[in-house]
Each structure stands twice: as C-alpha cells, then as structure tokens.
PDB file of C-alpha atoms in Angstrom:
ATOM      1  CA  MET A   1      23.284 -18.517  35.723  1.00 59.00           C
ATOM      2  CA  HIS A   2      26.414 -16.941  34.382  1.00 58.00           C
ATOM      3  CA  TYR A   3      25.317 -13.394  33.596  1.00 53.00           C
ATOM      4  CA  ALA A   4      27.944 -10.709  33.347  1.00 51.00           C
ATOM      5  CA  PRO A   5      29.136  -7.772  31.255  1.00 42.00           C
ATOM      6  CA  HIS A   6      31.926  -8.555  28.834  1.00 42.00           C
ATOM      7  CA  GLN A   7      34.491  -6.125  27.442  1.00 39.00           C
ATOM      8  CA  GLY A   8      32.624  -3.088  28.730  1.00 40.00           C
ATOM      9  CA  GLN A   9      29.065  -2.296  29.701  1.00 44.00           C
ATOM     10  CA  ASP A  10      27.595  -2.584  26.178  1.00 67.00           C
ATOM     11  CA  MET A  11      28.248  -6.347  25.824  1.00 82.00           C
ATOM     12  CA  LEU A  12      26.572  -9.019  27.941  1.00 90.00           C
ATOM     13  CA  LYS A  13      27.149 -12.768  28.034  1.00 92.00           C
ATOM     14  CA  CYS A  14      24.596 -15.065  29.645  1.00 94.00           C
ATOM     15  CA  ARG A  15      24.650 -18.844  30.124  1.00 95.00           C
ATOM     16  CA  THR A  16      21.761 -20.423  32.011  1.00 95.00           C
ATOM     17  CA  ALA A  17      19.872 -23.726  32.206  1.00 95.00           C
ATOM     18  CA  VAL A  18      16.947 -22.086  34.028  1.00 95.00           C
ATOM     19  CA  VAL A  19      14.098 -21.085  31.704  1.00 95.00           C
ATOM     20  CA  ASP A  20      12.868 -18.222  33.901  1.00 95.00           C
ATOM     21  CA  GLU A  21      16.339 -16.722  34.006  1.00 96.00           C
ATOM     22  CA  ALA A  22      16.636 -16.976  30.226  1.00 96.00           C
ATOM     23  CA  ARG A  23      13.242 -15.281  29.897  1.00 96.00           C
ATOM     24  CA  GLN A  24      14.294 -12.479  32.242  1.00 96.00           C
ATOM     25  CA  VAL A  25      17.395 -11.628  30.237  1.00 96.00           C
ATOM     26  CA  LEU A  26      15.428 -11.593  26.967  1.00 96.00           C
ATOM     27  CA  GLN A  27      12.927  -9.241  28.590  1.00 96.00           C
ATOM     28  CA  GLU A  28      15.650  -6.904  29.833  1.00 95.00           C
ATOM     29  CA  ARG A  29      17.529  -6.715  26.534  1.00 96.00           C
ATOM     30  CA  PHE A  30      14.772  -7.385  23.971  1.00 97.00           C
ATOM     31  CA  TYR A  31      11.072  -7.883  24.816  1.00 96.00           C
ATOM     32  CA  ALA A  32       8.666  -9.343  27.385  1.00 95.00           C
ATOM     33  CA  ASN A  33       8.253 -13.025  26.550  1.00 96.00           C
ATOM     34  CA  PHE A  34       7.198 -16.504  27.573  1.00 97.00           C
ATOM     35  CA  ILE A  35       9.500 -19.457  26.780  1.00 97.00           C
ATOM     36  CA  ASP A  36       8.135 -22.989  26.548  1.00 96.00           C
ATOM     37  CA  VAL A  37      10.312 -26.129  26.250  1.00 95.00           C
ATOM     38  CA  PRO A  38       8.081 -28.872  24.764  1.00 92.00           C
ATOM     39  CA  ASP A  39      10.474 -31.731  25.624  1.00 87.00           C
ATOM     40  CA  SER A  40      11.768 -31.251  29.153  1.00 80.00           C
ATOM     41  CA  SER A  41      14.028 -34.288  28.780  1.00 78.00           C
ATOM     42  CA  VAL A  42      16.278 -32.326  26.408  1.00 79.00           C
ATOM     43  CA  GLY A  43      18.924 -30.260  28.145  1.00 87.00           C
ATOM     44  CA  PHE A  44      17.858 -26.620  27.910  1.00 95.00           C
ATOM     45  CA  MET A  45      20.837 -24.240  27.949  1.00 96.00           C
ATOM     46  CA  ALA A  46      20.341 -20.634  26.862  1.00 96.00           C
ATOM     47  CA  ARG A  47      23.481 -19.022  25.496  1.00 96.00           C
ATOM     48  CA  TYR A  48      23.220 -15.298  24.871  1.00 97.00           C
ATOM     49  CA  ASP A  49      25.818 -12.796  23.683  1.00 95.00           C
ATOM     50  CA  ILE A  50      24.066  -9.415  23.494  1.00 95.00           C
ATOM     51  CA  ALA A  51      25.485  -6.026  22.516  1.00 92.00           C
ATOM     52  CA  ALA A  52      23.786  -2.640  22.848  1.00 91.00           C
ATOM     53  CA  PHE A  53      24.842  -0.487  19.898  1.00 91.00           C
ATOM     54  CA  GLY A  54      23.075   2.865  19.846  1.00 90.00           C
ATOM     55  CA  PRO A  55      19.582   2.401  18.326  1.00 93.00           C
ATOM     56  CA  LEU A  56      20.308  -1.299  17.734  1.00 95.00           C
ATOM     57  CA  THR A  57      20.597  -4.336  19.949  1.00 96.00           C
ATOM     58  CA  LEU A  58      22.579  -7.218  18.458  1.00 96.00           C
ATOM     59  CA  GLY A  59      22.444 -10.713  19.927  1.00 95.00           C
ATOM     60  CA  ARG A  60      23.661 -14.208  19.186  1.00 96.00           C
ATOM     61  CA  LEU A  61      21.130 -16.553  20.796  1.00 97.00           C
ATOM     62  CA  SER A  62      20.711 -20.320  21.145  1.00 97.00           C
ATOM     63  CA  PHE A  63      18.755 -22.535  23.543  1.00 97.00           C
ATOM     64  CA  GLY A  64      20.187 -26.061  23.340  1.00 95.00           C
ATOM     65  CA  ALA A  65      16.669 -27.479  22.972  1.00 95.00           C
ATOM     66  CA  GLU A  66      13.598 -26.916  20.849  1.00 96.00           C
ATOM     67  CA  VAL A  67      11.646 -23.958  22.264  1.00 97.00           C
ATOM     68  CA  ARG A  68       8.545 -21.871  21.622  1.00 97.00           C
ATOM     69  CA  ILE A  69       8.609 -18.172  22.486  1.00 98.00           C
ATOM     70  CA  ARG A  70       5.663 -15.757  22.618  1.00 97.00           C
ATOM     71  CA  PHE A  71       6.237 -11.995  22.666  1.00 96.00           C
ATOM     72  CA  GLY A  72       3.072  -9.999  21.982  1.00 92.00           C
ATOM     73  CA  GLU A  73       3.811  -6.703  20.197  1.00 93.00           C
ATOM     74  CA  LEU A  74       7.502  -5.825  19.919  1.00 96.00           C
ATOM     75  CA  GLY A  75       7.422  -2.027  19.628  1.00 94.00           C
ATOM     76  CA  SER A  76      10.569  -2.168  17.470  1.00 96.00           C
ATOM     77  CA  TYR A  77      11.588  -3.490  14.083  1.00 97.00           C
ATOM     78  CA  HIS A  78      13.446  -6.768  14.412  1.00 97.00           C
ATOM     79  CA  VAL A  79      15.342  -9.254  12.242  1.00 97.00           C
ATOM     80  CA  ASP A  80      16.133 -12.871  13.189  1.00 97.00           C
ATOM     81  CA  ILE A  81      18.845 -14.476  11.056  1.00 97.00           C
ATOM     82  CA  PRO A  82      19.408 -18.216  11.653  1.00 97.00           C
ATOM     83  CA  LEU A  83      23.117 -19.055  11.556  1.00 95.00           C
ATOM     84  CA  GLY A  84      22.167 -22.723  11.778  1.00 94.00           C
ATOM     85  CA  GLY A  85      18.918 -24.676  12.051  1.00 96.00           C
ATOM     86  CA  GLN A  86      15.593 -22.920  11.443  1.00 96.00           C
ATOM     87  CA  LEU A  87      12.689 -21.235  13.176  1.00 96.00           C
ATOM     88  CA  ALA A  88       8.964 -21.162  12.451  1.00 97.00           C
ATOM     89  CA  TRP A  89       7.378 -17.814  13.223  1.00 97.00           C
ATOM     90  CA  ARG A  90       4.306 -15.647  12.856  1.00 96.00           C
ATOM     91  CA  GLN A  91       3.292 -12.054  13.423  1.00 96.00           C
ATOM     92  CA  GLY A  92      -0.181 -10.630  13.084  1.00 90.00           C
ATOM     93  CA  THR A  93      -1.774 -12.134   9.979  1.00 87.00           C
ATOM     94  CA  HIS A  94       1.577 -13.380   8.618  1.00 87.00           C
ATOM     95  CA  THR A  95       1.633 -17.056   9.625  1.00 85.00           C
ATOM     96  CA  ASP A  96       3.364 -20.332   8.804  1.00 86.00           C
ATOM     97  CA  ALA A  97       6.640 -18.575   7.969  1.00 94.00           C
ATOM     98  CA  ILE A  98       9.984 -20.376   8.156  1.00 96.00           C
ATOM     99  CA  ALA A  99      13.325 -18.636   8.603  1.00 97.00           C
ATOM    100  CA  THR A 100      16.471 -20.462   7.538  1.00 96.00           C
ATOM    101  CA  THR A 101      20.122 -19.687   6.924  1.00 95.00           C
ATOM    102  CA  ALA A 102      19.035 -18.422   3.483  1.00 94.00           C
ATOM    103  CA  ASN A 103      15.912 -16.507   4.472  1.00 95.00           C
ATOM    104  CA  ALA A 104      15.710 -14.306   7.583  1.00 96.00           C
ATOM    105  CA  ALA A 105      12.564 -13.261   9.463  1.00 96.00           C
ATOM    106  CA  VAL A 106      11.668  -9.550   9.527  1.00 97.00           C
ATOM    107  CA  PHE A 107       9.246  -8.264  12.184  1.00 97.00           C
ATOM    108  CA  GLN A 108       7.296  -5.012  12.444  1.00 96.00           C
ATOM    109  CA  PRO A 109       6.797  -3.009  15.669  1.00 95.00           C
ATOM    110  CA  HIS A 110       3.090  -3.937  15.690  1.00 93.00           C
ATOM    111  CA  GLY A 111       1.312  -7.301  15.694  1.00 92.00           C
ATOM    112  CA  ASN A 112       1.361 -10.169  18.143  1.00 94.00           C
ATOM    113  CA  THR A 113       4.542 -12.134  17.594  1.00 96.00           C
ATOM    114  CA  ALA A 114       5.608 -15.726  18.234  1.00 97.00           C
ATOM    115  CA  LEU A 115       8.448 -18.071  17.399  1.00 97.00           C
ATOM    116  CA  ASP A 116       6.422 -21.278  17.192  1.00 96.00           C
ATOM    117  CA  ARG A 117       9.442 -23.537  16.859  1.00 97.00           C
ATOM    118  CA  VAL A 118      13.101 -22.718  17.304  1.00 97.00           C
ATOM    119  CA  SER A 119      14.921 -25.914  16.333  1.00 97.00           C
ATOM    120  CA  THR A 120      17.388 -27.485  18.734  1.00 96.00           C
ATOM    121  CA  ASP A 121      20.297 -26.726  16.415  1.00 96.00           C
ATOM    122  CA  CYS A 122      19.229 -23.136  15.752  1.00 97.00           C
ATOM    123  CA  THR A 123      21.611 -20.321  16.598  1.00 97.00           C
ATOM    124  CA  MET A 124      20.209 -16.967  15.538  1.00 97.00           C
ATOM    125  CA  LEU A 125      21.589 -13.502  15.064  1.00 97.00           C
ATOM    126  CA  ALA A 126      18.894 -11.220  16.498  1.00 97.00           C
ATOM    127  CA  VAL A 127      18.787  -7.530  15.568  1.00 97.00           C
ATOM    128  CA  LYS A 128      16.436  -5.148  17.371  1.00 97.00           C
ATOM    129  CA  ILE A 129      16.045  -1.774  15.631  1.00 97.00           C
ATOM    130  CA  ASP A 130      14.572   1.313  17.259  1.00 95.00           C
ATOM    131  CA  SER A 131      11.545   2.259  15.162  1.00 92.00           C
ATOM    132  CA  LYS A 132      12.086   6.024  15.360  1.00 90.00           C
ATOM    133  CA  ALA A 133      15.756   5.693  14.412  1.00 91.00           C
ATOM    134  CA  LEU A 134      14.925   3.625  11.317  1.00 94.00           C
ATOM    135  CA  ASN A 135      12.213   6.001  10.130  1.00 91.00           C
ATOM    136  CA  ASP A 136      14.422   9.027  10.839  1.00 87.00           C
ATOM    137  CA  GLN A 137      17.194   7.452   8.779  1.00 87.00           C
ATOM    138  CA  LEU A 138      14.788   6.838   5.902  1.00 88.00           C
ATOM    139  CA  GLU A 139      13.652  10.469   6.030  1.00 82.00           C
ATOM    140  CA  HIS A 140      17.304  11.504   6.000  1.00 75.00           C
ATOM    141  CA  LEU A 141      17.978   9.383   2.904  1.00 79.00           C
ATOM    142  CA  LEU A 142      14.867  10.598   1.067  1.00 79.00           C
ATOM    143  CA  GLY A 143      15.313  14.218   2.083  1.00 67.00           C
ATOM    144  CA  ARG A 144      11.680  14.560   3.112  1.00 68.00           C
ATOM    145  CA  PRO A 145       9.312  13.521   5.908  1.00 69.00           C
ATOM    146  CA  LEU A 146       7.410  10.228   5.675  1.00 77.00           C
ATOM    147  CA  ARG A 147       3.633  10.208   5.479  1.00 76.00           C
ATOM    148  CA  THR A 148       3.481   6.852   7.238  1.00 84.00           C
ATOM    149  CA  PRO A 149       6.127   4.732   9.014  1.00 90.00           C
ATOM    150  CA  VAL A 150       7.933   2.210   6.865  1.00 94.00           C
ATOM    151  CA  VAL A 151       6.543  -1.336   6.752  1.00 94.00           C
ATOM    152  CA  LEU A 152       9.227  -3.874   5.864  1.00 95.00           C
ATOM    153  CA  THR A 153       8.501  -7.037   3.906  1.00 94.00           C
ATOM    154  CA  PRO A 154       8.509 -10.020   6.278  1.00 94.00           C
ATOM    155  CA  ASP A 155      11.184 -12.095   4.548  1.00 91.00           C
ATOM    156  CA  LEU A 156      14.769 -11.178   3.737  1.00 93.00           C
ATOM    157  CA  ASP A 157      16.997 -13.113   1.349  1.00 93.00           C
ATOM    158  CA  VAL A 158      20.339 -13.364   3.162  1.00 92.00           C
ATOM    159  CA  ALA A 159      21.945 -15.824   0.739  1.00 91.00           C
ATOM    160  CA  HIS A 160      22.383 -13.392  -2.154  1.00 87.00           C
ATOM    161  CA  GLY A 161      23.012  -9.776  -3.025  1.00 84.00           C
ATOM    162  CA  VAL A 162      22.611  -6.929  -0.576  1.00 85.00           C
ATOM    163  CA  GLY A 163      20.966  -9.152   2.040  1.00 88.00           C
ATOM    164  CA  ARG A 164      24.014 -11.366   2.170  1.00 89.00           C
ATOM    165  CA  SER A 165      26.316  -8.347   2.350  1.00 88.00           C
ATOM    166  CA  GLY A 166      24.184  -6.879   5.124  1.00 87.00           C
ATOM    167  CA  VAL A 167      24.498 -10.009   7.245  1.00 90.00           C
ATOM    168  CA  ARG A 168      28.260  -9.958   6.792  1.00 89.00           C
ATOM    169  CA  MET A 169      28.320  -6.369   7.993  1.00 89.00           C
ATOM    170  CA  ILE A 170      26.152  -7.146  11.034  1.00 92.00           C
ATOM    171  CA  ARG A 171      28.365 -10.089  11.971  1.00 90.00           C
ATOM    172  CA  ALA A 172      31.503  -7.998  11.571  1.00 88.00           C
ATOM    173  CA  VAL A 173      30.071  -5.268  13.807  1.00 89.00           C
ATOM    174  CA  PHE A 174      28.942  -7.812  16.385  1.00 89.00           C
ATOM    175  CA  ASP A 175      32.373  -9.451  16.445  1.00 85.00           C
ATOM    176  CA  GLY A 176      33.907  -6.005  16.822  1.00 83.00           C
ATOM    177  CA  MET A 177      31.642  -5.244  19.771  1.00 82.00           C
ATOM    178  CA  GLN A 178      32.664  -8.502  21.423  1.00 77.00           C
ATOM    179  CA  ALA A 179      36.303  -7.593  21.056  1.00 73.00           C
ATOM    180  CA  GLY A 180      35.772  -4.064  22.387  1.00 70.00           C
ATOM    181  CA  GLY A 181      37.837  -1.260  20.899  1.00 67.00           C
ATOM    182  CA  LEU A 182      36.930   1.452  18.417  1.00 71.00           C
ATOM    183  CA  LEU A 183      33.239   0.623  17.903  1.00 75.00           C
ATOM    184  CA  THR A 184      32.549   1.498  21.542  1.00 71.00           C
ATOM    185  CA  ARG A 185      33.662   5.086  20.826  1.00 73.00           C
ATOM    186  CA  PRO A 186      30.770   7.335  19.713  1.00 72.00           C
ATOM    187  CA  MET A 187      32.702   9.065  16.915  1.00 70.00           C
ATOM    188  CA  VAL A 188      33.384   5.665  15.352  1.00 74.00           C
ATOM    189  CA  GLY A 189      30.214   3.848  16.369  1.00 81.00           C
ATOM    190  CA  ARG A 190      27.619   6.373  15.185  1.00 82.00           C
ATOM    191  CA  PRO A 191      28.508   6.280  11.462  1.00 81.00           C
ATOM    192  CA  VAL A 192      28.518   2.474  11.634  1.00 86.00           C
ATOM    193  CA  GLN A 193      25.094   2.510  13.290  1.00 89.00           C
ATOM    194  CA  GLU A 194      23.775   4.728  10.487  1.00 87.00           C
ATOM    195  CA  ALA A 195      25.344   2.399   7.927  1.00 87.00           C
ATOM    196  CA  LEU A 196      23.522  -0.589   9.467  1.00 91.00           C
ATOM    197  CA  LEU A 197      20.196   1.264   9.362  1.00 93.00           C
ATOM    198  CA  THR A 198      20.814   2.293   5.753  1.00 89.00           C
ATOM    199  CA  GLY A 199      21.835  -1.244   4.830  1.00 90.00           C
ATOM    200  CA  LEU A 200      18.597  -2.643   6.243  1.00 93.00           C
ATOM    201  CA  LEU A 201      16.536  -0.109   4.270  1.00 93.00           C
ATOM    202  CA  PHE A 202      18.301  -1.096   1.039  1.00 89.00           C
ATOM    203  CA  ALA A 203      18.203  -4.847   1.744  1.00 91.00           C
ATOM    204  CA  THR A 204      14.509  -5.183   2.606  1.00 92.00           C
ATOM    205  CA  GLY A 205      11.420  -4.505   0.544  1.00 90.00           C
ATOM    206  CA  HIS A 206       9.071  -1.616   1.367  1.00 92.00           C
ATOM    207  CA  ARG A 207       7.025   1.084  -0.353  1.00 90.00           C
ATOM    208  CA  TYR A 208       9.961   3.534  -0.419  1.00 89.00           C
ATOM    209  CA  ARG A 209      12.478   1.203  -2.065  1.00 87.00           C
ATOM    210  CA  ASP A 210      11.983   2.509  -5.612  1.00 82.00           C
ATOM    211  CA  GLU A 211      12.534   6.038  -4.370  1.00 81.00           C
ATOM    212  CA  LEU A 212      15.702   4.971  -2.586  1.00 82.00           C
ATOM    213  CA  ASP A 213      16.988   3.042  -5.593  1.00 77.00           C
ATOM    214  CA  ARG A 214      16.185   5.879  -7.973  1.00 65.00           C
ATOM    215  CA  PRO A 215      16.662   9.047  -5.907  1.00 50.00           C
ATOM    216  CA  GLN A 216      14.705  12.123  -6.910  1.00 50.00           C
ATOM    217  CA  PRO A 217      17.328  14.832  -7.465  1.00 46.00           C
ATOM    218  CA  ALA A 218      14.739  17.616  -7.157  1.00 41.00           C
ATOM    219  CA  LEU A 219      14.334  16.767  -3.473  1.00 45.00           C
ATOM    220  CA  ARG A 220      18.013  17.452  -2.862  1.00 64.00           C
ATOM    221  CA  PRO A 221      20.125  20.611  -2.877  1.00 80.00           C
ATOM    222  CA  GLY A 222      21.398  21.896  -6.213  1.00 86.00           C
ATOM    223  CA  PRO A 223      25.021  20.734  -5.800  1.00 89.00           C
ATOM    224  CA  VAL A 224      23.916  17.189  -4.997  1.00 90.00           C
ATOM    225  CA  LYS A 225      21.415  17.216  -7.860  1.00 87.00           C
ATOM    226  CA  ARG A 226      24.045  18.359 -10.362  1.00 89.00           C
ATOM    227  CA  THR A 227      26.529  15.755  -9.154  1.00 91.00           C
ATOM    228  CA  VAL A 228      23.990  12.918  -9.296  1.00 89.00           C
ATOM    229  CA  GLU A 229      22.956  13.948 -12.810  1.00 87.00           C
ATOM    230  CA  ALA A 230      26.593  14.020 -13.969  1.00 90.00           C
ATOM    231  CA  ILE A 231      27.291  10.591 -12.492  1.00 90.00           C
ATOM    232  CA  HIS A 232      24.191   9.012 -14.029  1.00 86.00           C
ATOM    233  CA  SER A 233      24.873  10.557 -17.427  1.00 86.00           C
ATOM    234  CA  MET A 234      28.541   9.455 -17.558  1.00 88.00           C
ATOM    235  CA  PRO A 235      29.142   6.708 -14.934  1.00 87.00           C
ATOM    236  CA  GLN A 236      32.060   5.300 -16.935  1.00 84.00           C
ATOM    237  CA  HIS A 237      33.928   8.636 -16.786  1.00 87.00           C
ATOM    238  CA  PRO A 238      36.926   8.621 -14.370  1.00 85.00           C
ATOM    239  CA  PHE A 239      35.549  11.403 -12.169  1.00 88.00           C
ATOM    240  CA  THR A 240      37.602  12.761  -9.294  1.00 89.00           C
ATOM    241  CA  VAL A 241      35.933  14.372  -6.294  1.00 89.00           C
ATOM    242  CA  ARG A 242      37.566  17.684  -7.287  1.00 89.00           C
ATOM    243  CA  GLU A 243      36.048  17.442 -10.773  1.00 91.00           C
ATOM    244  CA  LEU A 244      32.630  16.657  -9.318  1.00 92.00           C
ATOM    245  CA  ALA A 245      32.918  19.612  -6.944  1.00 90.00           C
ATOM    246  CA  VAL A 246      33.665  21.917  -9.892  1.00 90.00           C
ATOM    247  CA  LEU A 247      30.589  20.581 -11.739  1.00 90.00           C
ATOM    248  CA  ALA A 248      28.515  21.096  -8.591  1.00 90.00           C
ATOM    249  CA  GLY A 249      29.831  24.619  -8.073  1.00 89.00           C
ATOM    250  CA  VAL A 250      30.922  24.082  -4.465  1.00 88.00           C
ATOM    251  CA  SER A 251      34.069  23.198  -2.558  1.00 87.00           C
ATOM    252  CA  VAL A 252      35.172  19.582  -2.185  1.00 86.00           C
ATOM    253  CA  ARG A 253      34.410  19.694   1.536  1.00 87.00           C
ATOM    254  CA  ARG A 254      30.901  21.099   1.008  1.00 87.00           C
ATOM    255  CA  LEU A 255      30.127  18.461  -1.613  1.00 89.00           C
ATOM    256  CA  GLN A 256      31.346  15.682   0.684  1.00 88.00           C
ATOM    257  CA  GLU A 257      29.214  17.010   3.549  1.00 87.00           C
ATOM    258  CA  ALA A 258      26.105  17.396   1.356  1.00 88.00           C
ATOM    259  CA  PHE A 259      26.443  13.879  -0.017  1.00 89.00           C
ATOM    260  CA  GLN A 260      26.832  12.398   3.454  1.00 86.00           C
ATOM    261  CA  GLN A 261      23.749  14.295   4.606  1.00 84.00           C
ATOM    262  CA  TYR A 262      21.432  13.648   1.658  1.00 83.00           C
ATOM    263  CA  VAL A 263      22.752  10.441   0.092  1.00 83.00           C
ATOM    264  CA  GLY A 264      24.412   8.699   3.033  1.00 82.00           C
ATOM    265  CA  MET A 265      27.763   8.116   1.329  1.00 86.00           C
ATOM    266  CA  THR A 266      30.598   9.996  -0.401  1.00 89.00           C
ATOM    267  CA  PRO A 267      30.317  11.129  -4.043  1.00 90.00           C
ATOM    268  CA  LEU A 268      32.914   8.584  -5.174  1.00 91.00           C
ATOM    269  CA  ALA A 269      31.207   5.784  -3.255  1.00 90.00           C
ATOM    270  CA  TYR A 270      27.961   6.752  -4.995  1.00 89.00           C
ATOM    271  CA  LEU A 271      29.770   6.729  -8.353  1.00 91.00           C
ATOM    272  CA  THR A 272      31.146   3.241  -7.645  1.00 90.00           C
ATOM    273  CA  ASP A 273      27.694   1.978  -6.642  1.00 87.00           C
ATOM    274  CA  VAL A 274      26.122   3.329  -9.855  1.00 88.00           C
ATOM    275  CA  ARG A 275      28.880   1.728 -11.950  1.00 90.00           C
ATOM    276  CA  LEU A 276      28.486  -1.607 -10.165  1.00 90.00           C
ATOM    277  CA  THR A 277      24.722  -1.506 -10.679  1.00 86.00           C
ATOM    278  CA  ARG A 278      25.126  -0.780 -14.404  1.00 87.00           C
ATOM    279  CA  ALA A 279      27.654  -3.613 -14.741  1.00 89.00           C
ATOM    280  CA  HIS A 280      25.376  -5.982 -12.809  1.00 87.00           C
ATOM    281  CA  ASP A 281      22.407  -5.139 -15.021  1.00 83.00           C
ATOM    282  CA  GLU A 282      24.438  -5.744 -18.187  1.00 86.00           C
ATOM    283  CA  LEU A 283      25.841  -9.067 -16.967  1.00 88.00           C
ATOM    284  CA  ARG A 284      22.399 -10.239 -15.867  1.00 82.00           C
ATOM    285  CA  ARG A 285      20.916  -9.443 -19.300  1.00 82.00           C
ATOM    286  CA  SER A 286      23.773 -11.063 -21.244  1.00 82.00           C
ATOM    287  CA  ALA A 287      24.455 -14.683 -22.085  1.00 77.00           C
ATOM    288  CA  PRO A 288      27.894 -16.322 -21.809  1.00 78.00           C
ATOM    289  CA  GLY A 289      29.740 -15.770 -25.081  1.00 80.00           C
ATOM    290  CA  GLU A 290      28.017 -12.465 -25.823  1.00 85.00           C
ATOM    291  CA  VAL A 291      30.287 -10.430 -23.542  1.00 87.00           C
ATOM    292  CA  SER A 292      33.129 -11.085 -21.131  1.00 90.00           C
ATOM    293  CA  VAL A 293      33.439  -9.894 -17.559  1.00 91.00           C
ATOM    294  CA  SER A 294      36.516  -7.835 -18.445  1.00 91.00           C
ATOM    295  CA  GLU A 295      34.662  -6.077 -21.282  1.00 90.00           C
ATOM    296  CA  VAL A 296      31.806  -5.118 -18.980  1.00 90.00           C
ATOM    297  CA  ALA A 297      34.174  -4.008 -16.211  1.00 90.00           C
ATOM    298  CA  HIS A 298      36.136  -1.741 -18.539  1.00 88.00           C
ATOM    299  CA  ARG A 299      32.964  -0.366 -20.123  1.00 88.00           C
ATOM    300  CA  TRP A 300      31.787   0.857 -16.721  1.00 89.00           C
ATOM    301  CA  GLY A 301      35.065   2.388 -15.638  1.00 85.00           C
ATOM    302  CA  PHE A 302      36.761  -0.442 -13.733  1.00 87.00           C
ATOM    303  CA  ASP A 303      40.326  -0.802 -14.973  1.00 82.00           C
ATOM    304  CA  HIS A 304      41.495  -3.301 -12.342  1.00 85.00           C
ATOM    305  CA  LEU A 305      39.606  -6.584 -12.814  1.00 88.00           C
ATOM    306  CA  GLY A 306      40.537  -7.995  -9.407  1.00 88.00           C
ATOM    307  CA  ARG A 307      39.274  -4.952  -7.506  1.00 88.00           C
ATOM    308  CA  PHE A 308      36.131  -4.930  -9.656  1.00 90.00           C
ATOM    309  CA  ALA A 309      35.394  -8.573  -8.798  1.00 90.00           C
ATOM    310  CA  SER A 310      35.979  -7.926  -5.092  1.00 90.00           C
ATOM    311  CA  ARG A 311      33.699  -4.891  -4.970  1.00 88.00           C
ATOM    312  CA  TYR A 312      31.089  -6.642  -7.104  1.00 89.00           C
ATOM    313  CA  ARG A 313      31.012  -9.638  -4.782  1.00 87.00           C
ATOM    314  CA  ALA A 314      30.719  -7.403  -1.718  1.00 84.00           C
ATOM    315  CA  ARG A 315      27.812  -5.544  -3.349  1.00 82.00           C
ATOM    316  CA  PHE A 316      25.846  -8.436  -4.885  1.00 81.00           C
ATOM    317  CA  GLY A 317      27.018 -11.514  -2.979  1.00 83.00           C
ATOM    318  CA  GLU A 318      28.409 -13.312  -6.032  1.00 84.00           C
ATOM    319  CA  LEU A 319      31.210 -12.981  -8.569  1.00 90.00           C
ATOM    320  CA  PRO A 320      30.576 -11.227 -11.918  1.00 90.00           C
ATOM    321  CA  SER A 321      31.215 -14.508 -13.729  1.00 90.00           C
ATOM    322  CA  GLU A 322      28.455 -16.170 -11.684  1.00 88.00           C
ATOM    323  CA  THR A 323      25.965 -13.454 -12.690  1.00 85.00           C
ATOM    324  CA  LEU A 324      26.954 -13.878 -16.334  1.00 86.00           C
ATOM    325  CA  ARG A 325      26.491 -17.674 -16.211  1.00 82.00           C
ATOM    326  CA  SER A 326      23.016 -17.306 -14.705  1.00 74.00           C
ATOM    327  CA  GLY A 327      21.942 -14.663 -17.217  1.00 59.00           C
TER     328      GLY A 327
END
C-alpha cells in the first residue's frame, strides 16, 4: 500500500490493491465499513485522495472494480457525488436510490447505510460534514436556535443551479487543498469552510429552506433589517455600501460585520443575489420574443451584459438565454 501525507498533514493519498487496507483507511478518515468485491477476478485498486478541512472531510475515491460497502450509522452528514459511473445506495427506509453524475446521494447522520453497488468506472467526490457544525451554521444563518436538527433531502441535483455551482466550489477547494497553499491557513480556510456549509444548506432541500430563501428580518438586528428591506424594495437601484450604511444608521464597517454574522455574506453580495434571483424568475416566466436578456439584465440593475451572464451562470448553472428558451 502506498499511504502517505501529501502537501502537508491535511492531505492523504492512498493506493492499495488490498481490500483490508482500503477498508482501514476509509475507517480512519470516514467511517467503520466492510468492503465486498463480488468479482474477485477484476483487479481491485483503491485510489484515495483525502483532505481534512476543518469540519469537513473531502475525498476523491475509486476502487477499480465493482464493490459493495456497508457502513452502519454514519454519525455525520455526507454527500457522495459521482464524477463518473454510478452508485446504488440506501439508508434507513430510503432504498433503491441511484446516484449519478447528475444526481448526488445525500446521507443523514442516522440510519444504517450501504452502497449496494459502486460501478467499476465510478469515481466519487465524498464529502463528510460534521453534524454539529452544519446545524450551528444553520442557526447562525437563521439567527435563532433550531428546535430539531436539520434533515436533508436524500437527493441533490448537481447538474443544474445551485447544486452544480456547489460541486464546482467543492472541487475547487479540493484541488486547492491538493496543491497546498493559502487554504491550509486558518484565516483563509475558515471562511471557505463556512461558505461550503452555507452552500450545502442552500443547495439541498430541508424544512428550513423557505426561511433561508426568504429571511425573516424581524429575527435580525435593526440595521440588517432596514438594509434587507431597502434592497428588496428597490433591488434595481445602484446602491453603494456607504448608501446602505446611511439607510441602516450605522457605519460601513458595522454593517459589513452584521451582514457577515447574520446573513453570511456582504450587503452588496446580498444585493447581487436578490437581483439575480429576480432576473431568473422573470426569465423563467417569460417566453422567447416577449423579452430579451439585455432588457431583463438592465431592469434589475446589471449594466454590463457579459458580467451579468457570468454571474448568472455561476449562480444558476446555465446562461440567461438558456433559462429564457426553456421558459
């Protein structure tokens, strides 16, 4: 077995043809497990690249042969994203599920778990998420304690919209961890870790999604409430952060800090997200010929069409023109 740290202690690379060794590494970095290779004539070769990243563990895993893996209860939230091939999986009462390059598998901390068939050509991006960290981040975003821990829907569309953008972000972070550098520094890594947790909460379905999508200003401090109300009432207005701070009645720095604490982004990033959402809704409701992309972009405060298209694609996983054609 080749099993060694890579570019610092947070990244591990493992290459082994021995099933028990592959199982041991998965247990050390993810969960206790049992790996079965139905066809022993096929050359088993586990290839793992695994990065510890604060409350997350990111791994690129493949086995070189069809395998079955049993885990029991995980104790953490987890997402498996096939980068090729597919996997059949089940957890608790959720059975006969298939994850593909378009549809990832989402696991809860509780419930016996199994990957019934990982195809020979399957390479997966595995993301283990500390359950307390995810629920703490959700409380931070909502500005209130949770009555019960979040339960994520078991399937995640990673071919479109925020799911697709989230996978791109995870892959970029993972590639950055492999290369070493700034992400290994806490002052840089921690905000990125929070961004990944926030991205997962916005990409998956759960009982708190409506509250996240339509924040309740009353649960937030007055300056944040006033700023959110101003943005929602006039999203097309070319606000500056100084103008928003004046409306909120606080300094620019205090407004920035409050938004980071209670919204998870800057005031101008929130403004851009609201504008993009309004533009997306209008394009989705319209038919080609009724409006043009440039008209919608300008209506919602985007003067530069190229930058609008780039931000739109990053947010929704498709170009504005594609949304308009499918409307």
